[in-house]
JSON list of C-alpha atoms in Angstrom, two decimals:
[
{"chain": "A", "resi": 1, "resn": "MET", "atom": "CA", "xyz": [0.02, -0.01, 0.09]},
{"chain": "A", "resi": 2, "resn": "ASN", "atom": "CA", "xyz": [1.49, 3.34, -1.05]},
{"chain": "A", "resi": 3, "resn": "ARG", "atom": "CA", "xyz": [2.13, 5.94, 1.66]},
{"chain": "A", "resi": 4, "resn": "VAL", "atom": "CA", "xyz": [2.43, 9.65, 0.98]},
{"chain": "A", "resi": 5, "resn": "GLY", "atom": "CA", "xyz": [2.80, 11.95, 3.90]},
{"chain": "A", "resi": 6, "resn": "ILE", "atom": "CA", "xyz": [1.87, 15.63, 3.73]},
{"chain": "A", "resi": 7, "resn": "ILE", "atom": "CA", "xyz": [4.77, 17.74, 3.06]},
{"chain": "A", "resi": 8, "resn": "SER", "atom": "CA", "xyz": [6.50, 20.01, 5.57]},
{"chain": "A", "resi": 9, "resn": "LEU", "atom": "CA", "xyz": [6.71, 23.69, 4.80]},
{"chain": "A", "resi": 10, "resn": "PHE", "atom": "CA", "xyz": [9.84, 25.66, 5.46]},
{"chain": "A", "resi": 11, "resn": "PHE", "atom": "CA", "xyz": [9.44, 29.38, 5.07]},
{"chain": "A", "resi": 12, "resn": "CYS", "atom": "CA", "xyz": [12.57, 31.42, 5.21]},
{"chain": "A", "resi": 13, "resn": "PHE", "atom": "CA", "xyz": [12.58, 33.29, 8.61]},
{"chain": "A", "resi": 14, "resn": "LEU", "atom": "CA", "xyz": [13.44, 36.81, 8.13]},
{"chain": "A", "resi": 15, "resn": "ILE", "atom": "CA", "xyz": [14.70, 39.70, 10.33]},
{"chain": "A", "resi": 16, "resn": "LEU", "atom": "CA", "xyz": [13.98, 43.23, 9.28]},
{"chain": "A", "resi": 17, "resn": "VAL", "atom": "CA", "xyz": [16.75, 45.38, 10.43]},
{"chain": "A", "resi": 18, "resn": "GLY", "atom": "CA", "xyz": [17.10, 49.21, 10.97]},
{"chain": "A", "resi": 19, "resn": "CYS", "atom": "CA", "xyz": [13.48, 50.04, 10.29]},
{"chain": "A", "resi": 20, "resn": "GLN", "atom": "CA", "xyz": [10.81, 51.61, 12.26]},
{"chain": "A", "resi": 21, "resn": "PHE", "atom": "CA", "xyz": [7.86, 49.08, 12.00]},
{"chain": "A", "resi": 22, "resn": "GLY", "atom": "CA", "xyz": [4.62, 50.75, 10.70]},
{"chain": "A", "resi": 23, "resn": "GLU", "atom": "CA", "xyz": [6.37, 53.69, 8.99]},
{"chain": "A", "resi": 24, "resn": "SER", "atom": "CA", "xyz": [5.59, 52.67, 5.52]},
{"chain": "A", "resi": 25, "resn": "THR", "atom": "CA", "xyz": [3.24, 50.54, 3.54]},
{"chain": "A", "resi": 26, "resn": "GLU", "atom": "CA", "xyz": [6.09, 48.17, 2.64]},
{"chain": "A", "resi": 27, "resn": "GLU", "atom": "CA", "xyz": [6.94, 47.73, 6.40]},
{"chain": "A", "resi": 28, "resn": "LYS", "atom": "CA", "xyz": [3.36, 47.07, 7.21]},
{"chain": "A", "resi": 29, "resn": "MET", "atom": "CA", "xyz": [3.21, 44.39, 4.52]},
{"chain": "A", "resi": 30, "resn": "TYR", "atom": "CA", "xyz": [6.30, 42.85, 5.94]},
{"chain": "A", "resi": 31, "resn": "ASN", "atom": "CA", "xyz": [4.79, 42.63, 9.37]},
{"chain": "A", "resi": 32, "resn": "HIS", "atom": "CA", "xyz": [1.77, 40.87, 8.07]},
{"chain": "A", "resi": 33, "resn": "LEU", "atom": "CA", "xyz": [3.84, 38.43, 5.93]},
{"chain": "A", "resi": 34, "resn": "GLU", "atom": "CA", "xyz": [6.07, 37.50, 8.86]},
{"chain": "A", "resi": 35, "resn": "GLU", "atom": "CA", "xyz": [3.05, 37.19, 11.17]},
{"chain": "A", "resi": 36, "resn": "ALA", "atom": "CA", "xyz": [1.66, 34.67, 8.62]},
{"chain": "A", "resi": 37, "resn": "VAL", "atom": "CA", "xyz": [4.88, 32.78, 8.85]},
{"chain": "A", "resi": 38, "resn": "ALA", "atom": "CA", "xyz": [4.60, 32.62, 12.59]},
{"chain": "A", "resi": 39, "resn": "LEU", "atom": "CA", "xyz": [0.95, 31.50, 12.44]},
{"chain": "A", "resi": 40, "resn": "GLU", "atom": "CA", "xyz": [2.11, 28.45, 10.41]},
{"chain": "A", "resi": 41, "resn": "ASP", "atom": "CA", "xyz": [4.26, 27.14, 13.27]},
{"chain": "A", "resi": 42, "resn": "GLN", "atom": "CA", "xyz": [1.57, 24.70, 14.17]},
{"chain": "A", "resi": 43, "resn": "PHE", "atom": "CA", "xyz": [1.45, 23.45, 10.65]},
{"chain": "A", "resi": 44, "resn": "ARG", "atom": "CA", "xyz": [5.16, 22.66, 10.86]},
{"chain": "A", "resi": 45, "resn": "GLU", "atom": "CA", "xyz": [4.85, 21.21, 14.41]},
{"chain": "A", "resi": 46, "resn": "GLN", "atom": "CA", "xyz": [2.36, 18.57, 13.10]},
{"chain": "A", "resi": 47, "resn": "GLN", "atom": "CA", "xyz": [4.90, 17.13, 10.66]},
{"chain": "A", "resi": 48, "resn": "GLU", "atom": "CA", "xyz": [6.76, 14.98, 13.00]},
{"chain": "A", "resi": 49, "resn": "PRO", "atom": "CA", "xyz": [3.96, 13.39, 14.83]},
{"chain": "A", "resi": 50, "resn": "LEU", "atom": "CA", "xyz": [1.98, 12.87, 11.56]},
{"chain": "A", "resi": 51, "resn": "ALA", "atom": "CA", "xyz": [4.92, 11.06, 9.94]},
{"chain": "A", "resi": 52, "resn": "LYS", "atom": "CA", "xyz": [5.49, 8.86, 13.00]},
{"chain": "A", "resi": 53, "resn": "ALA", "atom": "CA", "xyz": [1.78, 7.97, 12.95]},
{"chain": "A", "resi": 54, "resn": "GLU", "atom": "CA", "xyz": [2.00, 7.10, 9.26]},
{"chain": "A", "resi": 55, "resn": "LYS", "atom": "CA", "xyz": [5.12, 5.02, 9.83]},
{"chain": "A", "resi": 56, "resn": "LYS", "atom": "CA", "xyz": [3.53, 3.10, 12.70]},
{"chain": "A", "resi": 57, "resn": "GLU", "atom": "CA", "xyz": [0.30, 2.53, 10.72]},
{"chain": "A", "resi": 58, "resn": "GLN", "atom": "CA", "xyz": [2.16, 1.32, 7.71]},
{"chain": "A", "resi": 59, "resn": "GLY", "atom": "CA", "xyz": [3.98, -1.09, 10.04]},
{"chain": "A", "resi": 60, "resn": "LEU", "atom": "CA", "xyz": [0.79, -2.38, 11.37]},
{"chain": "A", "resi": 61, "resn": "TYR", "atom": "CA", "xyz": [-0.60, -2.81, 7.89]},
{"chain": "A", "resi": 62, "resn": "ASP", "atom": "CA", "xyz": [2.58, -4.86, 6.86]},
{"chain": "A", "resi": 63, "resn": "GLU", "atom": "CA", "xyz": [1.97, -7.18, 9.80]},
{"chain": "A", "resi": 64, "resn": "ILE", "atom": "CA", "xyz": [-1.60, -7.62, 9.02]},
{"chain": "A", "resi": 65, "resn": "VAL", "atom": "CA", "xyz": [-1.03, -8.66, 5.41]},
{"chain": "A", "resi": 66, "resn": "ALA", "atom": "CA", "xyz": [1.56, -11.19, 6.45]},
{"chain": "A", "resi": 67, "resn": "LEU", "atom": "CA", "xyz": [-0.93, -13.09, 8.61]},
{"chain": "A", "resi": 68, "resn": "SER", "atom": "CA", "xyz": [-3.22, -15.75, 7.48]},
{"chain": "A", "resi": 69, "resn": "MET", "atom": "CA", "xyz": [-6.89, -16.05, 8.34]},
{"chain": "A", "resi": 70, "resn": "ASP", "atom": "CA", "xyz": [-6.10, -18.70, 10.95]},
{"chain": "A", "resi": 71, "resn": "GLU", "atom": "CA", "xyz": [-4.72, -15.75, 12.92]},
{"chain": "A", "resi": 72, "resn": "PHE", "atom": "CA", "xyz": [-7.80, -13.65, 12.58]},
{"chain": "A", "resi": 73, "resn": "ASP", "atom": "CA", "xyz": [-7.87, -12.55, 16.24]},
{"chain": "A", "resi": 74, "resn": "LYS", "atom": "CA", "xyz": [-4.43, -10.96, 15.75]},
{"chain": "A", "resi": 75, "resn": "ILE", "atom": "CA", "xyz": [-5.53, -9.36, 12.43]},
{"chain": "A", "resi": 76, "resn": "LYS", "atom": "CA", "xyz": [-8.56, -7.87, 14.23]},
{"chain": "A", "resi": 77, "resn": "SER", "atom": "CA", "xyz": [-6.45, -6.48, 17.06]},
{"chain": "A", "resi": 78, "resn": "LEU", "atom": "CA", "xyz": [-3.82, -4.98, 14.77]},
{"chain": "A", "resi": 79, "resn": "SER", "atom": "CA", "xyz": [-6.60, -3.57, 12.51]},
{"chain": "A", "resi": 80, "resn": "GLU", "atom": "CA", "xyz": [-8.20, -1.88, 15.49]},
{"chain": "A", "resi": 81, "resn": "GLU", "atom": "CA", "xyz": [-4.95, -0.32, 16.38]},
{"chain": "A", "resi": 82, "resn": "ALA", "atom": "CA", "xyz": [-4.37, 1.00, 12.95]},
{"chain": "A", "resi": 83, "resn": "GLU", "atom": "CA", "xyz": [-7.87, 2.33, 12.69]},
{"chain": "A", "resi": 84, "resn": "ALA", "atom": "CA", "xyz": [-7.23, 4.39, 15.87]},
{"chain": "A", "resi": 85, "resn": "LEU", "atom": "CA", "xyz": [-4.03, 5.80, 14.29]},
{"chain": "A", "resi": 86, "resn": "THR", "atom": "CA", "xyz": [-6.15, 6.99, 11.38]},
{"chain": "A", "resi": 87, "resn": "GLU", "atom": "CA", "xyz": [-8.09, 9.10, 13.92]},
{"chain": "A", "resi": 88, "resn": "LYS", "atom": "CA", "xyz": [-4.86, 10.60, 15.19]},
{"chain": "A", "resi": 89, "resn": "ARG", "atom": "CA", "xyz": [-3.68, 11.50, 11.62]},
{"chain": "A", "resi": 90, "resn": "LEU", "atom": "CA", "xyz": [-6.99, 13.24, 11.03]},
{"chain": "A", "resi": 91, "resn": "GLU", "atom": "CA", "xyz": [-6.47, 15.26, 14.11]},
{"chain": "A", "resi": 92, "resn": "TYR", "atom": "CA", "xyz": [-2.95, 16.24, 13.07]},
{"chain": "A", "resi": 93, "resn": "LEU", "atom": "CA", "xyz": [-4.25, 17.09, 9.59]},
{"chain": "A", "resi": 94, "resn": "ASN", "atom": "CA", "xyz": [-7.06, 19.31, 10.97]},
{"chain": "A", "resi": 95, "resn": "ASN", "atom": "CA", "xyz": [-4.49, 21.08, 13.18]},
{"chain": "A", "resi": 96, "resn": "GLU", "atom": "CA", "xyz": [-2.53, 21.80, 10.07]},
{"chain": "A", "resi": 97, "resn": "LYS", "atom": "CA", "xyz": [-5.41, 23.24, 8.28]},
{"chain": "A", "resi": 98, "resn": "GLU", "atom": "CA", "xyz": [-6.34, 25.40, 11.07]},
{"chain": "A", "resi": 99, "resn": "SER", "atom": "CA", "xyz": [-2.87, 26.87, 11.06]},
{"chain": "A", "resi": 100, "resn": "ILE", "atom": "CA", "xyz": [-2.81, 27.31, 7.34]},
{"chain": "A", "resi": 101, "resn": "ASP", "atom": "CA", "xyz": [-6.24, 29.09, 7.36]},
{"chain": "A", "resi": 102, "resn": "LYS", "atom": "CA", "xyz": [-5.21, 31.42, 10.07]},
{"chain": "A", "resi": 103, "resn": "ALA", "atom": "CA", "xyz": [-1.93, 32.25, 8.38]},
{"chain": "A", "resi": 104, "resn": "TYR", "atom": "CA", "xyz": [-3.85, 33.01, 5.04]},
{"chain": "A", "resi": 105, "resn": "GLU", "atom": "CA", "xyz": [-6.23, 35.18, 6.91]},
{"chain": "A", "resi": 106, "resn": "GLU", "atom": "CA", "xyz": [-3.37, 37.20, 8.21]},
{"chain": "A", "resi": 107, "resn": "PHE", "atom": "CA", "xyz": [-1.75, 37.35, 4.78]},
{"chain": "A", "resi": 108, "resn": "GLU", "atom": "CA", "xyz": [-4.98, 38.78, 3.30]},
{"chain": "A", "resi": 109, "resn": "ASN", "atom": "CA", "xyz": [-4.17, 42.07, 5.13]},
{"chain": "A", "resi": 110, "resn": "THR", "atom": "CA", "xyz": [-1.51, 42.65, 2.60]},
{"chain": "A", "resi": 111, "resn": "LYS", "atom": "CA", "xyz": [-3.85, 42.78, -0.38]},
{"chain": "A", "resi": 112, "resn": "GLU", "atom": "CA", "xyz": [-5.37, 46.24, 0.51]},
{"chain": "A", "resi": 113, "resn": "LEU", "atom": "CA", "xyz": [-2.01, 47.50, 1.50]},
{"chain": "A", "resi": 114, "resn": "SER", "atom": "CA", "xyz": [-0.50, 46.60, -1.95]},
{"chain": "A", "resi": 115, "resn": "GLU", "atom": "CA", "xyz": [-3.00, 48.96, -3.71]},
{"chain": "A", "resi": 116, "resn": "ASP", "atom": "CA", "xyz": [-1.03, 51.85, -2.12]},
{"chain": "A", "resi": 117, "resn": "LEU", "atom": "CA", "xyz": [2.26, 50.81, -3.84]},
{"chain": "A", "resi": 118, "resn": "GLU", "atom": "CA", "xyz": [3.52, 51.93, -7.18]},
{"chain": "A", "resi": 119, "resn": "GLY", "atom": "CA", "xyz": [5.72, 50.76, -10.02]},
{"chain": "A", "resi": 120, "resn": "GLU", "atom": "CA", "xyz": [7.94, 47.64, -9.65]},
{"chain": "A", "resi": 121, "resn": "VAL", "atom": "CA", "xyz": [7.10, 47.39, -5.97]},
{"chain": "A", "resi": 122, "resn": "GLN", "atom": "CA", "xyz": [3.46, 46.95, -6.61]},
{"chain": "A", "resi": 123, "resn": "LYS", "atom": "CA", "xyz": [4.21, 44.56, -9.45]},
{"chain": "A", "resi": 124, "resn": "SER", "atom": "CA", "xyz": [6.25, 42.38, -7.17]},
{"chain": "A", "resi": 125, "resn": "ALA", "atom": "CA", "xyz": [3.63, 42.62, -4.46]},
{"chain": "A", "resi": 126, "resn": "ASN", "atom": "CA", "xyz": [0.93, 41.53, -6.92]},
{"chain": "A", "resi": 127, "resn": "THR", "atom": "CA", "xyz": [3.04, 38.49, -7.97]},
{"chain": "A", "resi": 128, "resn": "LEU", "atom": "CA", "xyz": [3.45, 37.74, -4.30]},
{"chain": "A", "resi": 129, "resn": "ILE", "atom": "CA", "xyz": [-0.19, 37.81, -3.65]},
{"chain": "A", "resi": 130, "resn": "GLU", "atom": "CA", "xyz": [-0.91, 35.66, -6.80]},
{"chain": "A", "resi": 131, "resn": "LYS", "atom": "CA", "xyz": [1.59, 32.98, -5.64]},
{"chain": "A", "resi": 132, "resn": "MET", "atom": "CA", "xyz": [0.18, 32.84, -2.12]},
{"chain": "A", "resi": 133, "resn": "ASP", "atom": "CA", "xyz": [-3.44, 32.57, -3.40]},
{"chain": "A", "resi": 134, "resn": "LYS", "atom": "CA", "xyz": [-2.42, 29.59, -5.64]},
{"chain": "A", "resi": 135, "resn": "ARG", "atom": "CA", "xyz": [-0.51, 28.02, -2.72]},
{"chain": "A", "resi": 136, "resn": "TYR", "atom": "CA", "xyz": [-3.57, 28.33, -0.45]},
{"chain": "A", "resi": 137, "resn": "GLU", "atom": "CA", "xyz": [-5.81, 26.99, -3.05]},
{"chain": "A", "resi": 138, "resn": "ALA", "atom": "CA", "xyz": [-3.56, 24.11, -3.58]},
{"chain": "A", "resi": 139, "resn": "TYR", "atom": "CA", "xyz": [-3.30, 23.26, 0.12]},
{"chain": "A", "resi": 140, "resn": "GLN", "atom": "CA", "xyz": [-7.18, 23.16, 0.26]},
{"chain": "A", "resi": 141, "resn": "THR", "atom": "CA", "xyz": [-7.25, 20.55, -2.37]},
{"chain": "A", "resi": 142, "resn": "LEU", "atom": "CA", "xyz": [-4.33, 18.68, -0.69]},
{"chain": "A", "resi": 143, "resn": "TYR", "atom": "CA", "xyz": [-6.27, 18.60, 2.59]},
{"chain": "A", "resi": 144, "resn": "LYS", "atom": "CA", "xyz": [-9.41, 17.34, 0.81]},
{"chain": "A", "resi": 145, "resn": "GLU", "atom": "CA", "xyz": [-7.47, 14.47, -0.93]},
{"chain": "A", "resi": 146, "resn": "TYR", "atom": "CA", "xyz": [-5.43, 13.55, 2.05]},
{"chain": "A", "resi": 147, "resn": "LYS", "atom": "CA", "xyz": [-8.55, 13.55, 4.31]},
{"chain": "A", "resi": 148, "resn": "ALA", "atom": "CA", "xyz": [-10.16, 11.22, 1.83]},
{"chain": "A", "resi": 149, "resn": "ALA", "atom": "CA", "xyz": [-7.26, 8.98, 1.84]},
{"chain": "A", "resi": 150, "resn": "ILE", "atom": "CA", "xyz": [-7.32, 8.65, 5.67]},
{"chain": "A", "resi": 151, "resn": "GLU", "atom": "CA", "xyz": [-11.07, 7.86, 5.51]},
{"chain": "A", "resi": 152, "resn": "LEU", "atom": "CA", "xyz": [-10.27, 5.10, 2.92]},
{"chain": "A", "resi": 153, "resn": "ASP", "atom": "CA", "xyz": [-7.61, 3.72, 5.26]},
{"chain": "A", "resi": 154, "resn": "LYS", "atom": "CA", "xyz": [-10.07, 3.78, 8.10]},
{"chain": "A", "resi": 155, "resn": "LYS", "atom": "CA", "xyz": [-12.55, 1.77, 6.03]},
{"chain": "A", "resi": 156, "resn": "LEU", "atom": "CA", "xyz": [-9.84, -0.69, 5.07]},
{"chain": "A", "resi": 157, "resn": "TYR", "atom": "CA", "xyz": [-8.99, -1.37, 8.66]},
{"chain": "A", "resi": 158, "resn": "SER", "atom": "CA", "xyz": [-12.73, -1.78, 9.51]},
{"chain": "A", "resi": 159, "resn": "MET", "atom": "CA", "xyz": [-13.25, -4.25, 6.71]},
{"chain": "A", "resi": 160, "resn": "LEU", "atom": "CA", "xyz": [-10.21, -6.26, 7.96]},
{"chain": "A", "resi": 161, "resn": "GLN", "atom": "CA", "xyz": [-12.12, -6.78, 11.26]},
{"chain": "A", "resi": 162, "resn": "ASP", "atom": "CA", "xyz": [-14.77, -8.66, 9.44]},
{"chain": "A", "resi": 163, "resn": "LYS", "atom": "CA", "xyz": [-14.05, -12.38, 9.16]},
{"chain": "A", "resi": 164, "resn": "GLU", "atom": "CA", "xyz": [-16.45, -12.64, 6.14]},
{"chain": "A", "resi": 165, "resn": "LEU", "atom": "CA", "xyz": [-14.41, -10.22, 4.16]},
{"chain": "A", "resi": 166, "resn": "THR", "atom": "CA", "xyz": [-13.62, -11.63, 0.66]},
{"chain": "A", "resi": 167, "resn": "LEU", "atom": "CA", "xyz": [-10.36, -11.26, -1.26]},
{"chain": "A", "resi": 168, "resn": "GLU", "atom": "CA", "xyz": [-12.13, -9.38, -4.08]},
{"chain": "A", "resi": 169, "resn": "GLN", "atom": "CA", "xyz": [-13.51, -6.78, -1.54]},
{"chain": "A", "resi": 170, "resn": "LEU", "atom": "CA", "xyz": [-10.08, -6.40, 0.03]},
{"chain": "A", "resi": 171, "resn": "GLN", "atom": "CA", "xyz": [-8.31, -5.99, -3.35]},
{"chain": "A", "resi": 172, "resn": "GLU", "atom": "CA", "xyz": [-10.90, -3.36, -4.38]},
{"chain": "A", "resi": 173, "resn": "GLN", "atom": "CA", "xyz": [-10.46, -1.25, -1.27]},
{"chain": "A", "resi": 174, "resn": "ILE", "atom": "CA", "xyz": [-6.60, -1.52, -1.41]},
{"chain": "A", "resi": 175, "resn": "LYS", "atom": "CA", "xyz": [-6.85, -0.19, -5.01]},
{"chain": "A", "resi": 176, "resn": "SER", "atom": "CA", "xyz": [-9.02, 2.63, -3.96]},
{"chain": "A", "resi": 177, "resn": "VAL", "atom": "CA", "xyz": [-6.52, 3.51, -1.19]},
{"chain": "A", "resi": 178, "resn": "ASN", "atom": "CA", "xyz": [-3.53, 3.38, -3.51]},
{"chain": "A", "resi": 179, "resn": "ASP", "atom": "CA", "xyz": [-5.36, 5.52, -6.19]},
{"chain": "A", "resi": 180, "resn": "GLN", "atom": "CA", "xyz": [-6.24, 8.11, -3.57]},
{"chain": "A", "resi": 181, "resn": "TYR", "atom": "CA", "xyz": [-2.69, 8.44, -2.33]},
{"chain": "A", "resi": 182, "resn": "THR", "atom": "CA", "xyz": [-1.55, 8.99, -6.02]},
{"chain": "A", "resi": 183, "resn": "LYS", "atom": "CA", "xyz": [-3.86, 12.03, -5.94]},
{"chain": "A", "resi": 184, "resn": "VAL", "atom": "CA", "xyz": [-2.37, 13.13, -2.65]},
{"chain": "A", "resi": 185, "resn": "SER", "atom": "CA", "xyz": [1.17, 12.77, -4.18]},
{"chain": "A", "resi": 186, "resn": "GLU", "atom": "CA", "xyz": [0.30, 14.90, -7.16]},
{"chain": "A", "resi": 187, "resn": "GLN", "atom": "CA", "xyz": [-1.38, 17.60, -5.11]},
{"chain": "A", "resi": 188, "resn": "LYS", "atom": "CA", "xyz": [1.57, 17.63, -2.73]},
{"chain": "A", "resi": 189, "resn": "GLU", "atom": "CA", "xyz": [3.87, 18.36, -5.61]},
{"chain": "A", "resi": 190, "resn": "LYS", "atom": "CA", "xyz": [1.75, 21.27, -6.67]},
{"chain": "A", "resi": 191, "resn": "PHE", "atom": "CA", "xyz": [1.68, 22.68, -3.12]},
{"chain": "A", "resi": 192, "resn": "ASN", "atom": "CA", "xyz": [5.57, 22.31, -3.02]},
{"chain": "A", "resi": 193, "resn": "THR", "atom": "CA", "xyz": [5.97, 24.14, -6.23]},
{"chain": "A", "resi": 194, "resn": "TYR", "atom": "CA", "xyz": [3.74, 27.10, -5.20]},
{"chain": "A", "resi": 195, "resn": "THR", "atom": "CA", "xyz": [5.49, 27.22, -1.89]},
{"chain": "A", "resi": 196, "resn": "THR", "atom": "CA", "xyz": [8.85, 27.63, -3.56]},
{"chain": "A", "resi": 197, "resn": "GLU", "atom": "CA", "xyz": [7.43, 30.21, -5.91]},
{"chain": "A", "resi": 198, "resn": "PHE", "atom": "CA", "xyz": [5.88, 32.18, -3.10]},
{"chain": "A", "resi": 199, "resn": "ASN", "atom": "CA", "xyz": [9.13, 32.27, -1.04]},
{"chain": "A", "resi": 200, "resn": "GLU", "atom": "CA", "xyz": [10.99, 33.47, -4.20]},
{"chain": "A", "resi": 201, "resn": "ALA", "atom": "CA", "xyz": [8.32, 36.08, -4.72]},
{"chain": "A", "resi": 202, "resn": "LYS", "atom": "CA", "xyz": [8.56, 37.19, -1.22]},
{"chain": "A", "resi": 203, "resn": "LYS", "atom": "CA", "xyz": [12.35, 37.72, -1.48]},
{"chain": "A", "resi": 204, "resn": "ALA", "atom": "CA", "xyz": [11.74, 39.57, -4.77]},
{"chain": "A", "resi": 205, "resn": "PHE", "atom": "CA", "xyz": [9.23, 41.86, -3.01]},
{"chain": "A", "resi": 206, "resn": "TYR", "atom": "CA", "xyz": [11.56, 42.61, -0.18]},
{"chain": "A", "resi": 207, "resn": "LYS", "atom": "CA", "xyz": [14.27, 43.49, -2.58]},
{"chain": "A", "resi": 208, "resn": "ALA", "atom": "CA", "xyz": [12.10, 45.72, -4.75]},
{"chain": "A", "resi": 209, "resn": "ALA", "atom": "CA", "xyz": [10.84, 47.45, -1.59]},
{"chain": "A", "resi": 210, "resn": "GLU", "atom": "CA", "xyz": [14.40, 48.04, -0.37]},
{"chain": "A", "resi": 211, "resn": "LEU", "atom": "CA", "xyz": [13.85, 46.59, 3.03]},
{"chain": "A", "resi": 212, "resn": "ASN", "atom": "CA", "xyz": [16.96, 45.76, 4.84]},
{"chain": "A", "resi": 213, "resn": "VAL", "atom": "CA", "xyz": [16.31, 42.02, 5.50]},
{"chain": "A", "resi": 214, "resn": "ASN", "atom": "CA", "xyz": [18.71, 39.35, 6.68]},
{"chain": "A", "resi": 215, "resn": "TYR", "atom": "CA", "xyz": [17.69, 35.73, 5.61]},
{"chain": "A", "resi": 216, "resn": "GLY", "atom": "CA", "xyz": [18.12, 33.25, 8.29]},
{"chain": "A", "resi": 217, "resn": "GLU", "atom": "CA", "xyz": [18.50, 30.17, 5.98]}
]
């Protein structure tokens, strides 16, 4: 069974030096942008426990498929344990989404501010906003696809607790799970791409705005 975890997002943490915050539109935008980064802390914090839950769940699945029906009691026990892990993964996923949504809400404060900019600075700000909008949209789809994958996993483990389960039913469900994780993988790639493009656009905006920024990379 294929396993595709949700990606981690690593924003460049930035320090604005030598400016009086709030003095200019560019600085106000900077504050909102970096506050959005901070609000994604919870998103990043979910990556490790989510990955551990996925790995443990995969291990349980590998144990299950190695058993025969003569060991049904053990299959049932392991399936119940794996099913409980799907609930934990869903909890981590929802925490991620809450973090992303809050960060985007903060980011939206930059849109009205960008209207007061001019020339290349405004152009770079518009590119920044476009990239973030696409990134946020990509995450919403990623969330939807990954949630669906978790639900299919949960159904699979529930089915494995049924002694009357047929091989055909099992194979059909495993195919559904694998097909869904393919969608997750494709959407993850899109989200990664937009994240990279957004980070590049943010650097370009700070440069165009002539903000004295040190990049802590």
